[in-house]
mmCIF file of C-alpha atoms and ligand atoms in Angstrom:
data_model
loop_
_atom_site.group_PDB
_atom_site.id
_atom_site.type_symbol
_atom_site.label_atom_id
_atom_site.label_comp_id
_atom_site.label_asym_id
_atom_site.label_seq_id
_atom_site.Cartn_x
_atom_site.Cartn_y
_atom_site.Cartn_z
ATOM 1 C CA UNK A 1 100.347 94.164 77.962
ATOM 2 C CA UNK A 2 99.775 95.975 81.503
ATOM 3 C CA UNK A 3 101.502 98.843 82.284
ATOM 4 C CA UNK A 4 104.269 97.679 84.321
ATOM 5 C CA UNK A 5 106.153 100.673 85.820
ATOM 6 C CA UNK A 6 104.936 100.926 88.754
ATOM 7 C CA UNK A 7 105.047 97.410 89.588
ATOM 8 C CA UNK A 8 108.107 97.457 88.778
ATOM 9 C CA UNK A 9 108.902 100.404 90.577
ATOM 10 C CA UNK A 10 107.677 98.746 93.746
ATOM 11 C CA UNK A 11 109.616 95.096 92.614
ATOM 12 C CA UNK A 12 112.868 97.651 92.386
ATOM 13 C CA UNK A 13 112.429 98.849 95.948
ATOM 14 C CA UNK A 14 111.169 96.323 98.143
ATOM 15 C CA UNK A 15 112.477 93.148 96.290
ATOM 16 C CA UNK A 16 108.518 91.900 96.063
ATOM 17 C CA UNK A 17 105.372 93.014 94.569
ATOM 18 C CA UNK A 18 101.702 91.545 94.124
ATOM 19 C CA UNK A 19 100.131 92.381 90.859
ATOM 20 C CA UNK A 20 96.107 91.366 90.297
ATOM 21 C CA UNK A 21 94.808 90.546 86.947
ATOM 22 C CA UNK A 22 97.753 90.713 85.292
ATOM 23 C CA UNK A 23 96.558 87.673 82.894
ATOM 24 C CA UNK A 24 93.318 87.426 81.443
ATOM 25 C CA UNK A 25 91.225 85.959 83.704
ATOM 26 C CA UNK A 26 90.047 83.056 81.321
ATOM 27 C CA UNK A 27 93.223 82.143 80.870
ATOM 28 C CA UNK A 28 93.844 81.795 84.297
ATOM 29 C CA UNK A 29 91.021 79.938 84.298
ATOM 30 C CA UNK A 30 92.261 77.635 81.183
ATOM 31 C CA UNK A 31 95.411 76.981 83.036
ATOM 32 C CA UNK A 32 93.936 76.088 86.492
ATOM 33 C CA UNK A 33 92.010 73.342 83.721
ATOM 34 C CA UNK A 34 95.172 72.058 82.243
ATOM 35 C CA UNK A 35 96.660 71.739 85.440
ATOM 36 C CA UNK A 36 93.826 69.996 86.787
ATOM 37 C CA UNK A 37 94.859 67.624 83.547
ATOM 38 C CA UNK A 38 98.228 67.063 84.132
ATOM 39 C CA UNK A 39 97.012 66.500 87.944
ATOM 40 C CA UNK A 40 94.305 63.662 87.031
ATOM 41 C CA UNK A 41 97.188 62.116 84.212
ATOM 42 C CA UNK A 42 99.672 61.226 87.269
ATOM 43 C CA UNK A 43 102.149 63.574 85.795
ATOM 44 C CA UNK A 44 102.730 65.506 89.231
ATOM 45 C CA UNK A 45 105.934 64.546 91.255
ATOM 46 C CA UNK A 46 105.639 64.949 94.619
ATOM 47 C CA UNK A 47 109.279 67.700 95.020
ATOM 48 C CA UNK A 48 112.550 67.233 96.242
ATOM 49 C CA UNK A 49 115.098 69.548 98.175
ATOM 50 C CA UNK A 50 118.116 69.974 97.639
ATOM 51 C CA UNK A 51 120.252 69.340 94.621
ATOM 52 C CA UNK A 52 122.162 66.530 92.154
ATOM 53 C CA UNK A 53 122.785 63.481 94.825
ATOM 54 C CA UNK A 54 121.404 65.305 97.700
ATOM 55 C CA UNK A 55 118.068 65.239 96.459
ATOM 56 C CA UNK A 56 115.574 64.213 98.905
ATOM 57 C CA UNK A 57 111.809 64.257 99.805
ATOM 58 C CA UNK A 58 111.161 65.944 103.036
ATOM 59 C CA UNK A 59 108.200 66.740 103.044
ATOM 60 C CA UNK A 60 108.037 68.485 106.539
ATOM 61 C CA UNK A 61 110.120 70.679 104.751
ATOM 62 C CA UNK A 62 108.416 71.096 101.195
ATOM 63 C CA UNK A 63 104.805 69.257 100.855
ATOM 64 C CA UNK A 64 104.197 70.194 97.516
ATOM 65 C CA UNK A 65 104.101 68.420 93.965
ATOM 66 C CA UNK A 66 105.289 69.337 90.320
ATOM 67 C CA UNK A 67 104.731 69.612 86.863
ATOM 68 C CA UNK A 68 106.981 71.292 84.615
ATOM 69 C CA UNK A 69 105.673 72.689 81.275
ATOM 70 C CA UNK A 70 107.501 71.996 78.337
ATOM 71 C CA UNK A 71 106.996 74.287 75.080
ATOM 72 C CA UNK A 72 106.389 70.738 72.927
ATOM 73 C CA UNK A 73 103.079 69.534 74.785
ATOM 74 C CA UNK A 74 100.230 70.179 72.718
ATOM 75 C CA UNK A 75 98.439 72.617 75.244
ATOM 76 C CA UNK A 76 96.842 75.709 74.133
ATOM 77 C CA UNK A 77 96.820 77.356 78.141
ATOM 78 C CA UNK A 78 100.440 76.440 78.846
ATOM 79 C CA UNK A 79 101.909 77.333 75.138
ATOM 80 C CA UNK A 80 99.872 80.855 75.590
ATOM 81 C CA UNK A 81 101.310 81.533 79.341
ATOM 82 C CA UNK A 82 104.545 80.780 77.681
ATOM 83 C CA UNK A 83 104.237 83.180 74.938
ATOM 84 C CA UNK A 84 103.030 86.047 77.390
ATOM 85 C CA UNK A 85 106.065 85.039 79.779
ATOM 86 C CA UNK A 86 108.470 85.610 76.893
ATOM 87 C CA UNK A 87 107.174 89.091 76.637
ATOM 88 C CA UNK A 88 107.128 89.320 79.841
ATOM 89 C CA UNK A 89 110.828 88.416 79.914
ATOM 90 C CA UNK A 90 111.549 91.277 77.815
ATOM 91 C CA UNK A 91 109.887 93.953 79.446
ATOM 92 C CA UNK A 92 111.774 92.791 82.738
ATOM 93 C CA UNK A 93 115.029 93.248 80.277
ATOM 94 C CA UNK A 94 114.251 96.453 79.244
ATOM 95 C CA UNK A 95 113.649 98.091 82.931
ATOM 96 C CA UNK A 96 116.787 95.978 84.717
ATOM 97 C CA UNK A 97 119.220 95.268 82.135
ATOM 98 C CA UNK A 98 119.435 91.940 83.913
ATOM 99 C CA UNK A 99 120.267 89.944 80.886
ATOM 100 C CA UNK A 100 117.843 87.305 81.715
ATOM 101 C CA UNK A 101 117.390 84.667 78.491
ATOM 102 C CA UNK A 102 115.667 81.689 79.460
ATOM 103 C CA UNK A 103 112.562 80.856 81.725
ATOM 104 C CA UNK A 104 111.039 77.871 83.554
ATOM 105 C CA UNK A 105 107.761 76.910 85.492
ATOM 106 C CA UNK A 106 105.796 74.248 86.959
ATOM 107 C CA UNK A 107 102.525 73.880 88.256
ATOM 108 C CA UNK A 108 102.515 73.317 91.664
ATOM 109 C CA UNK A 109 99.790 71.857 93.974
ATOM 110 C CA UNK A 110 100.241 71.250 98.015
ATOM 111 C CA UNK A 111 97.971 69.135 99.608
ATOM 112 C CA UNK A 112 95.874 70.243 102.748
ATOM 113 C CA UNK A 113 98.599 70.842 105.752
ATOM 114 C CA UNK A 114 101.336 71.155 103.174
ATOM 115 C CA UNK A 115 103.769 74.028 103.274
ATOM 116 C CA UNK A 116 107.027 75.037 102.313
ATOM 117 C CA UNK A 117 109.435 76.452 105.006
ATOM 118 C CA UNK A 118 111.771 80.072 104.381
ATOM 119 C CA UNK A 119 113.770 79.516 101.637
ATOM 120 C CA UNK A 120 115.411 81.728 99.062
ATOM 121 C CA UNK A 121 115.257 80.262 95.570
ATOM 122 C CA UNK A 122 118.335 81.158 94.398
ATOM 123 C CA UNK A 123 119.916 77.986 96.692
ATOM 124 C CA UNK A 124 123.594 77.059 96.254
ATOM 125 C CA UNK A 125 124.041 76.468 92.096
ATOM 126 C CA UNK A 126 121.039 77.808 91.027
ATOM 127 C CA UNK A 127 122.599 81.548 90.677
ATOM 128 C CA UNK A 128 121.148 81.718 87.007
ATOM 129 C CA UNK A 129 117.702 82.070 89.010
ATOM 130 C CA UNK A 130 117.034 85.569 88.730
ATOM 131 C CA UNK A 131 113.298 86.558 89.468
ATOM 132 C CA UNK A 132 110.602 84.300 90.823
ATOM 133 C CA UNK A 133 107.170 84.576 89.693
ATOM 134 C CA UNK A 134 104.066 82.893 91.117
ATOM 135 C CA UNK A 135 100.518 82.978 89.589
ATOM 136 C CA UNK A 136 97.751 81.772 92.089
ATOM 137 C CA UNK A 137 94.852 79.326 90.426
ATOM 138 C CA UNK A 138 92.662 79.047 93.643
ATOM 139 C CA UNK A 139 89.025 79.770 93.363
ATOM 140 C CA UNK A 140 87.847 79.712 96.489
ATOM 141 C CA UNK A 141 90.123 80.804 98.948
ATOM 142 C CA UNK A 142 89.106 81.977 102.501
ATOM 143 C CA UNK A 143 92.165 84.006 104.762
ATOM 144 C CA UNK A 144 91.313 81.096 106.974
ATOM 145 C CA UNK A 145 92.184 78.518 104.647
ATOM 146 C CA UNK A 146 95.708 79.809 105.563
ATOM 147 C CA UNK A 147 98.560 78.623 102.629
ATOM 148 C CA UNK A 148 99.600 82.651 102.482
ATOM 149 C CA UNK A 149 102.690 83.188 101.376
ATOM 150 C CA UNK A 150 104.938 84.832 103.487
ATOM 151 C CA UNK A 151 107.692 87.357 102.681
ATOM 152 C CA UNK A 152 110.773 88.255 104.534
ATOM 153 C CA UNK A 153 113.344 91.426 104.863
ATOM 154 C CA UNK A 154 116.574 90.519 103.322
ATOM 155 C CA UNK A 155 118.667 92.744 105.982
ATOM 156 C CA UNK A 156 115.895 90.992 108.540
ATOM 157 C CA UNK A 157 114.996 87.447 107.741
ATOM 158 C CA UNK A 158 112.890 86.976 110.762
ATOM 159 C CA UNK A 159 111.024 90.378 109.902
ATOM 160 C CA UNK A 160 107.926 89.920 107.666
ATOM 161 C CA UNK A 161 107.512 91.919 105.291
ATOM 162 C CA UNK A 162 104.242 90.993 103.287
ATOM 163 C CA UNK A 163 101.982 88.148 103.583
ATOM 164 C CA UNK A 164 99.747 87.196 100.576
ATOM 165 C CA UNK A 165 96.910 84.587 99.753
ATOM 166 C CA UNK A 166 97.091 82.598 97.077
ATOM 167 C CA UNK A 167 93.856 84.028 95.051
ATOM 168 C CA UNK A 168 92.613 83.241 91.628
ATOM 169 C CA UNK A 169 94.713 85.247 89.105
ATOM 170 C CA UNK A 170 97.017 87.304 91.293
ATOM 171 C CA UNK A 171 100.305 87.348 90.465
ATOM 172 C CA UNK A 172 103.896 87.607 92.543
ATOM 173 C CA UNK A 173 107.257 88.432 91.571
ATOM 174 C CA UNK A 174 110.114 88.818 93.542
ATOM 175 C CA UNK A 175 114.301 88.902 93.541
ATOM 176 C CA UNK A 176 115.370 85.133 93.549
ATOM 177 C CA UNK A 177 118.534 86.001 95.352
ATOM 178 C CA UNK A 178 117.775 88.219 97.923
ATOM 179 C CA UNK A 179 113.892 87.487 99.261
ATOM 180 C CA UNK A 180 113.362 84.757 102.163
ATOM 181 C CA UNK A 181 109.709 83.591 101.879
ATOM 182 C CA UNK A 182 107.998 80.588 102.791
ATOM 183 C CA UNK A 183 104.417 78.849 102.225
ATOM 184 C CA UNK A 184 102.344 78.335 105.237
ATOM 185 C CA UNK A 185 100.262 75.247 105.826
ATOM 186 C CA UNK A 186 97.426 75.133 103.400
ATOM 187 C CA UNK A 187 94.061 74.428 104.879
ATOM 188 C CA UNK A 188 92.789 73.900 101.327
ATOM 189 C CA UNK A 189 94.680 71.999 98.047
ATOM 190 C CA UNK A 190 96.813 74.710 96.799
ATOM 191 C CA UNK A 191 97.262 75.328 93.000
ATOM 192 C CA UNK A 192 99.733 77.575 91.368
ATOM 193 C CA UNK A 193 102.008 77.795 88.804
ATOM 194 C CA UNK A 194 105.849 79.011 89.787
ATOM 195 C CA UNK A 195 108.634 79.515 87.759
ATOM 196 C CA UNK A 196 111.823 81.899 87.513
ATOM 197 C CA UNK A 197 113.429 84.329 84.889
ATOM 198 C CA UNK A 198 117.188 83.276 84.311
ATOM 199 C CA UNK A 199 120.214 84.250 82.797
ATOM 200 C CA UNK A 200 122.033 81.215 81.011
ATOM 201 C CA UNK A 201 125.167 81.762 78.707
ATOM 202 C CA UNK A 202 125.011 79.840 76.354
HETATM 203 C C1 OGA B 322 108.627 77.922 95.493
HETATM 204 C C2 OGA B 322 107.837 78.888 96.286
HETATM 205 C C3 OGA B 322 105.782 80.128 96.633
HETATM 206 C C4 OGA B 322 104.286 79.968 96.526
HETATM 207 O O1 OGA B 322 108.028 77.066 94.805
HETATM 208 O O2 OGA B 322 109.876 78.000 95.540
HETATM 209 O O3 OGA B 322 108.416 79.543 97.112
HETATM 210 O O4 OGA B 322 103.587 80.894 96.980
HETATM 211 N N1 OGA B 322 106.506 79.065 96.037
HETATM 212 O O5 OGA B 322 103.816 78.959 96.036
HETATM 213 MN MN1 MN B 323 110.508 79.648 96.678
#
């Protein structure tokens, strides 16, 4: 596995970090196919805000849609990723002591002029979200075709503090509770696969 200590040096003090090549790059590339699966197989959902009875679609306010991997489907890209985040998991244990236990992600794709405005993702209820991670599966992707995203101070939430473009294979993690962000309007369809690091007691 990559060294991580500087990364995580970096995660420690700014609350973000963008990491390249983390993941072999064809299984980046075996995951942009499975998604591109589960994408032709109608098994997206376009996603909600909000949470239990107060879920809605508003998509002015979130344009993307979803696919969450479970550990039963019978695909070799998804089962791998969720091996390596597993490891991952415990290498994130061993530098923060955060406790974290369980993990989840979905592959996420935004249609052209979709977005996602500032949000944290550690929303009311959904403390057990701990550290987000997002792994970019766009090929081509121009700094015109826009869809960056965007990362805000916590002191500052109108301050930006990194912007980053969804590229093939780059990876970014960040603190669930303390990091605004936001998607910007994609000018292309926008692939990635999301998920967070939690603690759950069990
Ligand atoms: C999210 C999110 C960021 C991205 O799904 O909560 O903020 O760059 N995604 O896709
Ligand atoms: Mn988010």
């Amino acid at each position: 596995m990559t060294d991580w200590s500087s990364h995580f040096e970096l995660l420690e003090q700014q609350g973000w970090v963008v990491v390249d090549q983390a993941l072999p790059k064809d299984l980046v590339l075996k995951l942009f196919d499975e998604c591109q699966f589960f994408w032709q197989s109608n098994a997206f959902k376009e996603a909600q805000v909000g949470r239990g009875s107060t879920k809605l679609k508003q998509p002015d306010i979130r344009g993307d849609s979803t696919y969450w991997l479970n550990s039963e489907q019978p695909s070799s890209a998804c089962n791998e990723f969720l091996n390596w985040s597993q490891c991952f998991r415990q290498e994130l244990n061993k530098r923060y002591f955060l406790g974290l236990n369980s993990e989840e992600f979905h592959f996420a794709r935004y249609p052209i002029g979709a977005g996602y405005q500032k949000h944290m993702d550690q929303h009311q209820g959904q403390s057990k979200r701990k550290i987000s991670l997002v792994l970019y599966l766009n090929q081509t992707w121009l700094p015109s075709d826009g869809g960056e995203l965007c990362l805000y101070s916590p002191e500052h939430p109108t301050q930006e503090t990194g912007r980053v473009l969804p590229l093939l294979g780059r990876l970014v993690l960040f603190r669930s509770d303390l990091i605004p962000h936001e998607v910007c309007p994609a000018g292309q369809i926008r692939w990635s696969l999301t998920g967070w690091f939690r603690t759950d007691f069990i």
